[in-house]
Coordinates of C-alpha atoms in Angstrom, one line a residue:
Chain A
X1 CA 27.3 -18.2 16.5
X2 CA 28.6 -16.2 19.6
X3 CA 27.5 -18.0 23.0
X4 CA 26.2 -14.3 24.5
X5 CA 23.1 -13.1 24.0
X6 CA 21.2 -10.2 24.7
X7 CA 17.7 -10.5 25.9
X8 CA 15.3 -8.1 24.7
X9 CA 13.3 -7.7 27.3
X10 CA 16.3 -6.3 29.9
X11 CA 19.7 -6.4 30.4
X12 CA 20.2 -9.3 32.6
X13 CA 22.0 -11.0 30.4
X14 CA 26.0 -12.6 29.9
X15 CA 26.1 -10.6 26.9
X16 CA 25.1 -7.0 28.1
X17 CA 27.7 -6.0 31.1
X18 CA 25.2 -4.0 33.3
X19 CA 27.8 -1.6 35.6
X20 CA 25.1 0.5 35.9
X21 CA 24.5 2.9 39.5
X22 CA 20.6 4.2 39.1
X23 CA 18.0 0.6 39.9
X24 CA 15.9 -0.8 37.0
X25 CA 12.5 0.6 39.2
X26 CA 13.8 4.5 39.2
X27 CA 14.4 4.4 35.7
X28 CA 11.2 3.4 34.6
X29 CA 9.4 5.8 36.7
X30 CA 11.5 8.2 35.2
X31 CA 10.8 7.2 31.8
X32 CA 7.0 7.2 31.8
X33 CA 7.6 11.0 32.9
X34 CA 9.4 11.8 29.7
X35 CA 7.9 9.7 28.0
X36 CA 5.3 12.4 25.6
X37 CA 5.3 13.1 22.6
X38 CA 6.4 16.4 21.9
X39 CA 9.8 15.0 22.4
X40 CA 9.9 13.6 19.4
X41 CA 11.2 16.3 16.6
X42 CA 9.4 17.4 13.5
X43 CA 11.0 14.8 11.4
X44 CA 10.1 11.8 13.1
X45 CA 7.2 13.0 13.7
X46 CA 6.4 13.5 10.0
X47 CA 7.7 9.9 9.8
X48 CA 4.8 8.2 11.8
X49 CA 2.8 10.6 9.4
X50 CA 4.2 9.2 7.1
X51 CA 2.4 6.0 7.6
X52 CA -0.9 7.1 8.1
X53 CA -3.3 7.3 4.8
X54 CA -3.2 10.8 3.7
X55 CA -6.2 12.0 5.6
X56 CA -5.8 10.9 8.9
X57 CA -2.6 12.5 9.1
X58 CA -4.1 15.6 7.8
X59 CA -6.6 14.9 10.9
X60 CA -3.9 15.5 13.2
X61 CA -3.6 19.4 12.1
X62 CA -6.8 20.0 14.6
X63 CA -4.3 18.3 17.5
X64 CA -2.6 21.2 18.8
X65 CA -0.1 24.0 16.6
X66 CA 2.4 22.8 16.3
X67 CA 0.9 19.8 14.8
X68 CA -0.6 22.2 11.7
X69 CA 1.4 21.8 9.4
X70 CA 3.2 19.3 10.5
X71 CA 1.7 16.1 7.8
X72 CA 2.8 18.0 4.8
X73 CA 6.3 17.2 5.5
X74 CA 5.0 13.5 5.0
X75 CA 7.3 11.4 3.1
X76 CA 4.9 9.1 1.9
X77 CA 1.4 9.3 -0.2
X78 CA -1.2 7.0 1.0
X79 CA -3.7 8.0 -0.4
X80 CA -6.8 5.4 -0.2
X81 CA -9.4 7.5 -2.1
X82 CA -11.7 5.2 -2.1
X83 CA -12.9 6.2 1.5
X84 CA -11.5 9.3 1.8
X85 CA -13.3 10.3 -1.6
X86 CA -17.0 8.6 -1.4
X87 CA -19.0 10.9 -1.0
X88 CA -17.7 14.0 -2.1
X89 CA -16.5 15.9 -6.2
X90 CA -13.5 17.2 -6.7
X91 CA -12.4 20.3 -8.5
X92 CA -8.3 20.8 -8.4
X93 CA -6.8 17.4 -9.0
X94 CA -3.4 18.0 -9.1
X95 CA -0.1 15.9 -9.0
X96 CA 3.6 17.3 -9.4
X97 CA 6.2 14.6 -8.9
X98 CA 9.4 13.3 -10.8
X99 CA 7.1 10.6 -11.7
X100 CA 7.8 8.3 -15.2
X101 CA 6.6 5.6 -17.0
X102 CA 8.0 3.2 -14.0
X103 CA 4.7 4.7 -12.3
X104 CA 2.2 4.1 -15.2
X105 CA 0.0 1.8 -12.7
X106 CA -0.2 4.3 -9.8
X107 CA -0.5 7.8 -12.3
X108 CA -3.4 5.9 -14.4
X109 CA -5.0 5.3 -11.0
X110 CA -5.0 8.7 -9.9
X111 CA -6.0 10.4 -13.3
X112 CA -8.9 7.3 -13.2
X113 CA -10.0 8.3 -9.8
X114 CA -10.3 12.1 -10.2
X115 CA -12.1 11.9 -13.5
X116 CA -14.9 8.9 -11.4
X117 CA -15.3 12.2 -9.3
X118 CA -16.0 14.6 -11.7
X119 CA -13.0 17.0 -11.4
X120 CA -12.5 20.0 -12.9
X121 CA -9.3 20.9 -13.2
X122 CA -6.5 18.6 -13.9
X123 CA -3.0 19.1 -13.4
X124 CA 0.1 16.7 -14.2
X125 CA 3.9 17.8 -13.9
X126 CA 5.7 14.2 -13.9
X127 CA 9.2 13.8 -14.9
X128 CA 10.3 14.5 -18.5
X129 CA 13.9 12.3 -18.9
X130 CA 14.4 9.3 -21.1
X131 CA 10.8 7.1 -20.1
X132 CA 8.2 9.9 -19.5
X133 CA 4.5 8.9 -18.4
X134 CA 2.2 8.6 -21.5
X135 CA -1.1 10.8 -20.9
X136 CA -3.2 7.9 -23.2
X137 CA -6.8 6.6 -24.6
X138 CA -6.5 3.9 -21.8
X139 CA -7.3 6.4 -19.2
X140 CA -11.1 6.4 -20.6
X141 CA -11.8 3.1 -21.1
X142 CA -14.0 1.8 -18.6
X143 CA -16.0 5.1 -19.0
X144 CA -18.9 4.4 -21.1
X145 CA -20.2 5.4 -23.9
X146 CA -16.6 7.1 -25.5
X147 CA -16.3 9.2 -27.9
X148 CA -13.5 7.8 -29.8
X149 CA -13.4 9.6 -33.1
X150 CA -15.1 12.3 -34.7
X151 CA -14.2 11.3 -37.9
X152 CA -15.2 7.2 -37.3
X153 CA -18.5 8.4 -36.8
X154 CA -18.8 7.1 -33.6
X155 CA -21.0 10.1 -32.1
X156 CA -21.3 10.1 -28.5
X157 CA -25.5 10.6 -27.0
X158 CA -24.9 11.1 -24.1
X159 CA -21.9 12.6 -23.0
X160 CA -19.9 10.8 -20.3
X161 CA -20.7 12.0 -17.0
X162 CA -17.4 12.0 -15.7
X163 CA -15.2 13.7 -18.3
X164 CA -17.5 15.7 -19.2
X165 CA -17.1 17.9 -15.4
X166 CA -13.1 18.9 -16.8
X167 CA -12.7 22.4 -17.5
X168 CA -8.9 22.6 -17.4
X169 CA -6.5 20.1 -17.9
X170 CA -2.8 20.8 -18.0
X171 CA -0.1 18.0 -18.9
X172 CA 3.3 19.5 -18.2
X173 CA 6.5 16.4 -18.9
X174 CA 4.7 13.7 -20.1
X175 CA 3.7 11.6 -23.6
X176 CA 0.3 12.6 -25.1
X177 CA -0.2 12.9 -28.7
X178 CA -2.4 15.0 -30.9
X179 CA -5.6 12.0 -30.9
X180 CA -5.8 11.7 -27.6
X181 CA -5.1 15.6 -27.5
X182 CA -9.2 15.4 -29.7
X183 CA -10.3 12.8 -27.9
X184 CA -10.7 14.9 -24.4
X185 CA -11.8 18.0 -27.0
X186 CA -14.4 15.7 -28.7
X187 CA -16.2 14.9 -25.2
X188 CA -15.1 17.7 -22.9
X189 CA -18.2 20.6 -23.6
X190 CA -16.5 22.6 -21.0
X191 CA -13.0 22.2 -21.6
X192 CA -12.2 25.9 -21.4
X193 CA -7.8 26.0 -20.6
X194 CA -5.6 23.7 -22.2
X195 CA -2.2 23.4 -21.7
X196 CA 0.8 21.5 -23.1
X197 CA 4.2 21.9 -22.2
X198 CA 7.3 19.1 -23.2
X199 CA 5.7 16.5 -24.6
X200 CA 7.1 14.9 -27.9
X201 CA 5.1 12.8 -29.2
X202 CA 3.1 15.5 -29.9
X203 CA 3.0 16.1 -33.5
X204 CA 0.3 17.4 -35.3
X205 CA -2.1 19.0 -33.1
X206 CA -5.8 19.6 -34.2
X207 CA -7.5 22.0 -31.8
X208 CA -11.6 22.0 -32.5
X209 CA -14.3 20.8 -33.0
X210 CA -18.1 20.7 -33.2
X211 CA -18.5 21.9 -29.1
X212 CA -14.9 23.1 -28.1
X213 CA -15.5 25.6 -26.0
X214 CA -11.8 26.0 -25.3
X215 CA -10.4 29.5 -24.0
X216 CA -7.1 29.8 -23.8
X217 CA -4.5 27.6 -25.7
X218 CA -0.6 27.1 -24.5
X219 CA 1.5 24.7 -26.0
X220 CA 5.6 24.5 -25.0
X221 CA 8.7 22.8 -26.1
X222 CA 6.7 20.2 -27.8
X223 CA 9.5 19.1 -29.3
X224 CA 9.0 17.5 -32.5
X225 CA 5.6 19.5 -33.0
X226 CA 5.1 19.6 -37.2
X227 CA 1.7 21.3 -37.2
X228 CA -0.8 23.0 -35.0
X229 CA -4.3 23.7 -36.6
X230 CA -6.5 25.7 -34.4
X231 CA -10.3 26.5 -35.0
X232 CA -12.0 27.5 -32.1
X233 CA -14.7 30.7 -31.8
X234 CA -13.7 30.6 -28.3
X235 CA -10.7 30.6 -28.1
X236 CA -9.3 33.8 -27.0
X237 CA -5.8 32.9 -26.3
X238 CA -3.1 30.9 -27.3
X239 CA 0.3 30.9 -26.3
X240 CA 3.0 29.2 -28.3
X241 CA 6.9 28.4 -27.4
X242 CA 8.9 26.5 -29.3
X243 CA 10.3 24.9 -32.4
X244 CA 9.9 26.3 -36.5
X245 CA 5.9 24.6 -36.6
X246 CA 3.1 24.8 -39.1
X247 CA -0.1 27.4 -37.4
X248 CA -3.2 27.5 -39.1
X249 CA -5.2 29.1 -38.0
X250 CA -9.4 29.4 -38.8
X251 CA -12.4 30.6 -37.5
X252 CA -10.9 32.7 -34.3
X253 CA -12.5 35.2 -33.9
X254 CA -12.1 36.3 -30.3
X255 CA -8.4 35.7 -30.7
X256 CA -7.9 39.5 -30.6
X257 CA -5.7 40.8 -27.4
X258 CA -3.4 37.5 -26.2
X259 CA -1.0 35.9 -28.9
X260 CA 1.4 35.0 -27.6
X261 CA 4.7 33.5 -29.7
X262 CA 7.9 32.3 -28.7
X263 CA 10.5 30.5 -29.8
X264 CA 12.0 29.0 -26.8
X265 CA 14.8 27.1 -28.2
X266 CA 17.8 28.6 -29.4
X267 CA 18.7 27.2 -31.9
X268 CA 15.9 27.6 -33.9
X269 CA 14.1 30.3 -35.5
X270 CA 10.5 31.7 -36.9
X271 CA 9.8 30.0 -40.2
X272 CA 8.3 31.8 -43.2
X273 CA 5.4 28.8 -42.6
X274 CA 4.0 30.6 -40.0
X275 CA 3.3 33.4 -42.9
X276 CA 0.0 31.9 -44.0
X277 CA -1.8 31.8 -40.2
X278 CA -0.9 35.3 -39.4
X279 CA -2.5 36.5 -42.3
X280 CA -6.1 34.9 -40.9
X281 CA -5.2 37.3 -37.6
X282 CA -4.1 40.5 -39.8
X283 CA -6.7 41.8 -39.6
X284 CA -7.9 41.1 -36.1
X285 CA -5.0 40.7 -34.3
X286 CA -5.3 44.1 -31.4
X287 CA -2.0 42.6 -29.5
X288 CA 0.8 40.3 -30.2
X289 CA 3.4 39.3 -27.3
X290 CA 6.8 38.0 -29.7
X291 CA 9.6 36.4 -27.6
X292 CA 12.8 35.5 -30.2
X293 CA 15.3 33.2 -29.1
X294 CA 18.5 34.1 -28.6
X295 CA 19.9 33.4 -31.8
X296 CA 16.7 34.2 -33.1
X297 CA 16.8 35.4 -36.8
X298 CA 13.9 37.7 -37.5
X299 CA 12.9 39.5 -39.8
X300 CA 9.8 41.4 -40.1
X301 CA 9.5 40.4 -43.6
X302 CA 7.5 37.3 -42.2
X303 CA 4.7 38.3 -40.7
X304 CA 2.0 39.7 -43.0
X305 CA 0.7 43.4 -42.7
X306 CA -1.4 43.4 -39.5
X307 CA -3.9 46.0 -39.4
X308 CA -5.6 45.6 -36.2
X309 CA -2.6 45.9 -34.5
X310 CA -2.7 48.1 -31.2
X311 CA 0.1 46.5 -29.2
X312 CA 3.4 45.2 -30.4
X313 CA 5.5 43.3 -26.6
X314 CA 8.8 42.0 -27.4
X315 CA 10.3 40.3 -25.0
X316 CA 14.1 38.6 -25.2
X317 CA 16.8 38.0 -22.7
X318 CA 19.3 41.1 -22.7
X319 CA 23.1 39.3 -23.0
X320 CA 26.4 41.2 -23.4
X321 CA 25.3 44.8 -26.2
X322 CA 24.6 42.4 -29.4
X323 CA 22.2 44.6 -31.0
X324 CA 18.4 44.5 -31.5
X325 CA 17.6 46.7 -33.5
X326 CA 15.8 44.3 -35.9
X327 CA 13.2 43.7 -33.1
X328 CA 12.5 47.6 -33.6
X329 CA 11.7 46.5 -36.9
X330 CA 8.8 45.1 -36.4
X331 CA 6.6 48.1 -35.8
X332 CA 6.7 48.0 -39.9
X333 CA 4.6 45.6 -40.4
X334 CA 2.0 47.0 -38.2
X335 CA 0.7 51.1 -39.4
X336 CA -1.5 51.2 -36.6
X337 CA 0.2 49.8 -34.2
X338 CA -0.7 52.6 -31.0
X339 CA 1.7 51.1 -28.2
X340 CA 5.3 49.9 -28.2
X341 CA 6.6 47.5 -25.5
X342 CA 10.0 46.0 -24.8
X343 CA 10.7 43.7 -22.1
X344 CA 15.1 42.6 -21.7
X345 CA 15.3 40.7 -19.1
X346 CA 19.0 40.7 -17.3
X347 CA 20.6 38.2 -17.6
X348 CA 24.2 38.2 -15.1
X349 CA 27.4 39.4 -16.6
X350 CA 25.4 42.9 -18.5
X351 CA 28.4 44.8 -19.9
X352 CA 28.3 48.2 -21.5
X353 CA 30.5 47.7 -24.7
X354 CA 32.7 50.5 -26.2
X355 CA 31.1 49.4 -29.5
X356 CA 29.6 52.4 -32.0
X357 CA 25.8 53.0 -31.8
X358 CA 24.4 51.5 -34.9
X359 CA 21.6 53.0 -37.0
X360 CA 19.4 50.6 -38.8
X361 CA 19.9 51.5 -42.1
X362 CA 16.3 51.4 -43.5
X363 CA 13.9 54.4 -42.2
X364 CA 11.0 53.6 -41.8
X365 CA 8.7 56.9 -40.6
X366 CA 5.5 55.4 -38.8
X367 CA 3.0 57.7 -38.3
X368 CA 0.8 56.5 -35.7
X369 CA 2.7 55.0 -33.0
X370 CA 2.4 57.5 -29.4
X371 CA 4.1 55.3 -27.1
X372 CA 6.8 53.1 -26.5
X373 CA 7.8 51.8 -23.1
X374 CA 11.4 50.5 -23.3
X375 CA 11.9 47.5 -19.9
X376 CA 15.1 46.3 -18.7
X377 CA 17.0 49.9 -20.4
X378 CA 20.5 48.8 -19.2
X379 CA 22.4 51.7 -20.6
X380 CA 24.1 49.7 -23.4
X381 CA 24.4 50.9 -27.1
X382 CA 22.5 48.0 -27.8
X383 CA 19.4 50.1 -25.3
X384 CA 20.7 53.3 -27.1
X385 CA 20.8 52.4 -30.4
X386 CA 16.7 50.9 -30.0
X387 CA 15.8 54.2 -28.3
X388 CA 16.9 56.8 -30.7
X389 CA 15.1 54.4 -33.7
X390 CA 11.8 54.8 -31.5
X391 CA 12.9 58.6 -31.6
X392 CA 13.7 59.0 -35.4
X393 CA 11.4 56.8 -36.6
X394 CA 8.5 57.4 -35.2
X395 CA 7.1 61.1 -35.6
X396 CA 3.9 60.5 -34.1
X397 CA 5.4 59.4 -30.4
X398 CA 4.2 60.6 -27.6
X399 CA 6.1 59.6 -24.8
X400 CA 8.8 57.2 -24.1
X401 CA 8.5 55.8 -20.9
X402 CA 12.3 53.9 -19.9
X403 CA 12.5 51.5 -17.2
X404 CA 15.7 50.5 -16.2
X405 CA 15.3 47.9 -14.2
X406 CA 14.8 43.7 -14.6
X407 CA 11.5 43.2 -13.8
X408 CA 12.2 39.3 -13.0
X409 CA 11.0 38.3 -10.5
X410 CA 14.7 36.4 -9.3
X411 CA 16.6 39.4 -8.3
X412 CA 19.9 39.5 -7.8
X413 CA 20.8 41.0 -4.3
X414 CA 23.1 43.6 -6.5
X415 CA 20.1 44.1 -8.4
X416 CA 19.2 47.9 -6.8
X417 CA 22.7 48.6 -7.7
X418 CA 22.2 47.9 -10.8
X419 CA 18.9 49.9 -11.5
X420 CA 20.3 52.8 -10.0
X421 CA 23.1 52.8 -12.6
X422 CA 20.8 52.1 -15.5
X423 CA 19.0 55.0 -14.5
X424 CA 21.3 56.8 -14.4
X425 CA 22.8 56.7 -17.7
X426 CA 19.6 56.0 -19.2
X427 CA 19.2 60.2 -17.9
X428 CA 22.7 61.1 -19.1
X429 CA 22.1 59.6 -22.6
X430 CA 18.7 60.6 -23.7
X431 CA 17.8 63.8 -22.3
X432 CA 19.7 66.1 -24.8
X433 CA 18.2 64.2 -27.4
X434 CA 14.0 63.8 -27.0
X435 CA 13.3 66.1 -29.7
X436 CA 10.5 69.0 -28.4
X437 CA 6.7 67.0 -28.0
X438 CA 7.9 63.7 -26.5
X439 CA 7.6 63.6 -23.0
X440 CA 10.3 60.7 -21.7
X441 CA 9.8 59.0 -18.7
X442 CA 12.2 57.9 -16.4
X443 CA 10.7 55.3 -14.0
Chain B
X1 CA 46.4 -5.5 12.2
X2 CA 42.9 -7.1 13.5
X3 CA 41.9 -10.0 11.3
X4 CA 38.7 -9.6 10.4
X5 CA 38.1 -13.1 12.8
X6 CA 39.7 -11.0 16.0
X7 CA 36.5 -7.8 14.4
X8 CA 33.6 -10.5 14.7
X9 CA 34.8 -10.9 18.7
X10 CA 35.1 -7.7 19.4
X11 CA 32.9 -6.1 22.1
X12 CA 31.9 -2.5 22.5
X13 CA 31.1 -0.2 25.7
X14 CA 27.6 1.6 25.1
X15 CA 27.1 3.8 28.0
X16 CA 23.2 4.7 28.7
X17 CA 22.3 8.7 29.5
X18 CA 21.9 7.4 32.7
X19 CA 25.3 6.1 33.6
X20 CA 25.3 2.6 32.7
X21 CA 27.6 0.3 30.4
X22 CA 27.0 -2.3 27.8
X23 CA 29.4 -4.8 26.7
X24 CA 27.7 -4.8 22.9
X25 CA 29.6 -7.1 20.8
X26 CA 30.3 -5.7 17.5
X27 CA 28.5 -7.8 14.6
X28 CA 25.3 -6.7 16.9
X29 CA 26.5 -2.4 17.2
X30 CA 26.7 -2.5 13.6
X31 CA 23.2 -2.5 13.4
X32 CA 23.1 1.0 13.8
X33 CA 24.2 3.5 11.1
X34 CA 25.7 5.7 13.8
X35 CA 27.8 3.3 15.5
X36 CA 29.6 1.6 11.7
X37 CA 30.3 5.3 11.4
X38 CA 31.7 5.3 14.4
X39 CA 33.3 1.9 13.5
X40 CA 34.2 2.4 10.1
X41 CA 36.1 6.5 10.4
X42 CA 38.4 4.8 13.1
X43 CA 37.2 5.2 16.5
X44 CA 39.1 3.0 18.7
X45 CA 36.3 0.5 20.2
X46 CA 38.0 0.3 23.3
X47 CA 37.0 3.4 24.3
X48 CA 33.2 3.8 25.6
X49 CA 31.0 5.1 23.3
X50 CA 28.2 7.4 25.4
X51 CA 24.6 7.5 24.2
X52 CA 24.6 11.0 26.2
X53 CA 20.3 10.7 24.8
X54 CA 19.8 7.4 25.1
X55 CA 18.8 6.3 28.9
X56 CA 19.8 2.1 30.1
X57 CA 16.2 0.3 29.8
X58 CA 15.7 1.9 26.1
X59 CA 19.7 1.1 25.6
X60 CA 19.0 -2.6 27.1
X61 CA 15.7 -3.1 24.3
X62 CA 17.3 -0.9 21.5
X63 CA 20.2 -4.5 22.4
X64 CA 17.8 -6.8 22.6
X65 CA 16.3 -6.2 19.3
X66 CA 19.9 -5.7 17.2
X67 CA 21.2 -8.8 19.0
X68 CA 17.9 -10.6 17.2
X69 CA 18.7 -9.1 13.6
X70 CA 21.9 -9.3 13.9
X71 CA 21.6 -13.1 14.5
X72 CA 19.1 -14.5 12.6
X73 CA 20.6 -14.0 9.3
X74 CA 20.0 -17.3 8.2
X75 CA 16.7 -17.7 10.2
X76 CA 14.1 -17.0 8.4
X77 CA 11.9 -13.1 8.0
X78 CA 8.9 -15.1 9.4
X79 CA 10.2 -15.0 12.7
X80 CA 12.3 -12.1 12.7
X81 CA 8.4 -10.3 11.6
X82 CA 6.9 -12.3 14.7
X83 CA 9.5 -11.3 16.5
X84 CA 8.7 -7.6 15.9
X85 CA 5.2 -7.5 16.5
X86 CA 6.7 -9.5 19.9
X87 CA 8.5 -6.7 20.6
X88 CA 6.7 -3.9 21.0
X89 CA 3.2 -5.5 22.8
X90 CA 2.1 -3.8 25.5
X91 CA 5.1 -1.4 25.5
X92 CA 3.8 1.7 27.0
X93 CA 3.4 5.0 25.2
X94 CA 6.4 6.8 27.1
X95 CA 9.0 3.8 26.4
X96 CA 7.8 4.0 22.9
X97 CA 8.4 7.6 22.4
X98 CA 12.0 6.5 24.2
X99 CA 12.4 3.7 21.4
X100 CA 11.5 6.0 18.4
X101 CA 14.3 8.8 19.8
X102 CA 17.0 5.8 20.5
X103 CA 16.3 3.8 16.9
X104 CA 16.2 7.6 15.2
X105 CA 19.6 8.6 17.2
X106 CA 21.5 5.5 16.5
X107 CA 19.7 5.3 12.5
X108 CA 18.2 2.2 12.8
X109 CA 16.1 1.5 10.4
X110 CA 13.8 -0.9 11.1
X111 CA 13.3 -0.8 14.5
X112 CA 12.5 3.0 13.4
X113 CA 10.0 1.5 10.9
X114 CA 8.5 -0.8 13.2
X115 CA 8.1 1.4 16.4
X116 CA 7.2 5.1 14.2
X117 CA 4.1 1.9 12.9
X118 CA 2.8 1.4 16.3
X119 CA 2.2 4.9 17.2
X120 CA 0.9 5.6 13.4
X121 CA -1.9 2.5 14.5
X122 CA -2.2 4.0 17.7
X123 CA -3.3 7.2 15.7
X124 CA -6.0 5.6 13.4
X125 CA -9.4 5.8 13.5
X126 CA -9.7 7.5 16.4
X127 CA -11.2 11.4 17.1
X128 CA -8.0 14.0 17.7
X129 CA -9.7 14.2 21.4
X130 CA -8.4 10.8 22.4
X131 CA -5.7 10.9 20.6
X132 CA -4.2 14.4 22.2
X133 CA -4.9 12.6 25.9
X134 CA -3.1 9.4 25.1
X135 CA 0.2 11.4 23.7
X136 CA -0.2 14.0 26.3
X137 CA -1.0 17.1 24.0
X138 CA -1.9 20.5 25.0
X139 CA -4.2 21.9 22.5
X140 CA -3.3 25.8 22.5
X141 CA -5.6 26.8 19.6
X142 CA -8.8 29.0 19.9
X143 CA -11.8 27.8 19.0
X144 CA -11.4 30.3 15.9
X145 CA -7.9 28.7 14.7
X146 CA -9.2 25.6 15.6
X147 CA -12.7 25.4 12.9
X148 CA -10.0 27.6 10.6
X149 CA -7.7 24.2 10.6
X150 CA -10.6 22.5 10.6
X151 CA -11.8 24.3 7.1
X152 CA -9.3 24.2 6.0
X153 CA -8.8 20.7 5.0
X154 CA -12.5 20.1 5.1
X155 CA -13.0 17.0 3.8
X156 CA -10.7 15.0 6.0
X157 CA -12.9 15.9 9.2
X158 CA -15.8 14.6 7.4
X159 CA -17.9 13.0 9.8
X160 CA -15.0 13.6 12.6
X161 CA -16.6 15.9 15.0

């Protein structure tokens, strides 16, 4: 060890050669005058607030306007729930953190705590990665009288107050299996919204049960899912995006206006297996939204006739100048269709190719379609041929609306120029060929 | 080329904002990530390193902390902990803020941690009126704004008028 040292309290020892000119007493006064918390940067203050329990940090927002939002920059979440939420119930509990199974103990604790506070909306957005957190039945351990499965005949007497309060559950990027969902539905008589995204342990999903109040169901990006079985009389909205799956629908009288089916996976395609389930909807479904994948191989044949369908929406991503006439032929499955809407999201590299405008080989005269809306019209050959297809085959057409713009919320700076060019192309391409009796509207 | 032994005996000169110079052994200076980076990037140790944001009193405290922690590699953690808690004891708020500023500027994580914790402990369990007084924070809210802030996170203010 070196013989020289610095004493903690001063600078008069041999290691520190004080060669300054200012007397120390003056220094002390100087410090006192400047020693105000306002000197500290926002980052430093945030790091101080990170060391406080959450509620204490939040209370500093009342100090002055500078402090109002500082606590939100806390770098750690010290959440002393027992102290904080002793008396109150929670409406919404949301955790959006890139956490995986290593944090199981904490995440379990948060969820149990939220359940014990009669939470109504529970949302978890975690980290998918290689080792996702598992939302398991352990969470309900300790809660009395949980009904684990109707199949085993363990019907619950009084429903538990805790889980009973749940109205919305959204589980994203974590493991949740079909059995857990069943238990959840069985014990939550007020659960209206359920959303499961990115669970690779969801294989067979069964939605229904004696007390199913479910109105909105979203299932997205669950790569291993094999079947979805729905029997929910209150269901009004179903949104599925993912791989080919067996879909069984029964007792869904309210599922009329809001069904969205999307093929989010580039390599998969719609399969004929959906055919049967759609037949259940064919007599009542009024609105259907389809989101075919980029290389989705789609044929109208895989859909049964949807006699009640009034509005069909097809959402795609427009890349290059690949023909999407296929999607236009979907009108064939809906003989009473009133409106067709096409929405193409623009990719970054849009171009108008020099290829010829193609025609659909099959002619199908649609006698009810009155309105066609082509969103994301850019003036490529693929856009023109879809417009022509409708003008030629929809014999009852009254109005064609061209919306030459991308409705995506993330528009690049040059989007305006693109829109202007697209609009003038649309005018030039379509003005001359629209038959009398059809009103062309270019937005 | 300087050998590692020579390096260990090397000293640096640091200059405070009010012009005082401090001669510091290199291994003590290495407690500061800022100084470490400067030395790594071939800053000549013969030069005087100015620390324009740190006054002499604070710098002396900071160097005292660094000295203790640099020399303590072999001593027990418990001893360091009691040094840390003694170190900030009875320190006035002004000195504490200056210490946080210095630790932040010189990137001395351990010191920043204990000083920030000390300030946090001061805030803890105190009504905001008192915190304003201690920290000389001027309340620039209108009564309406103050009520709105309170309403935003009502639960956190329960029991705090």
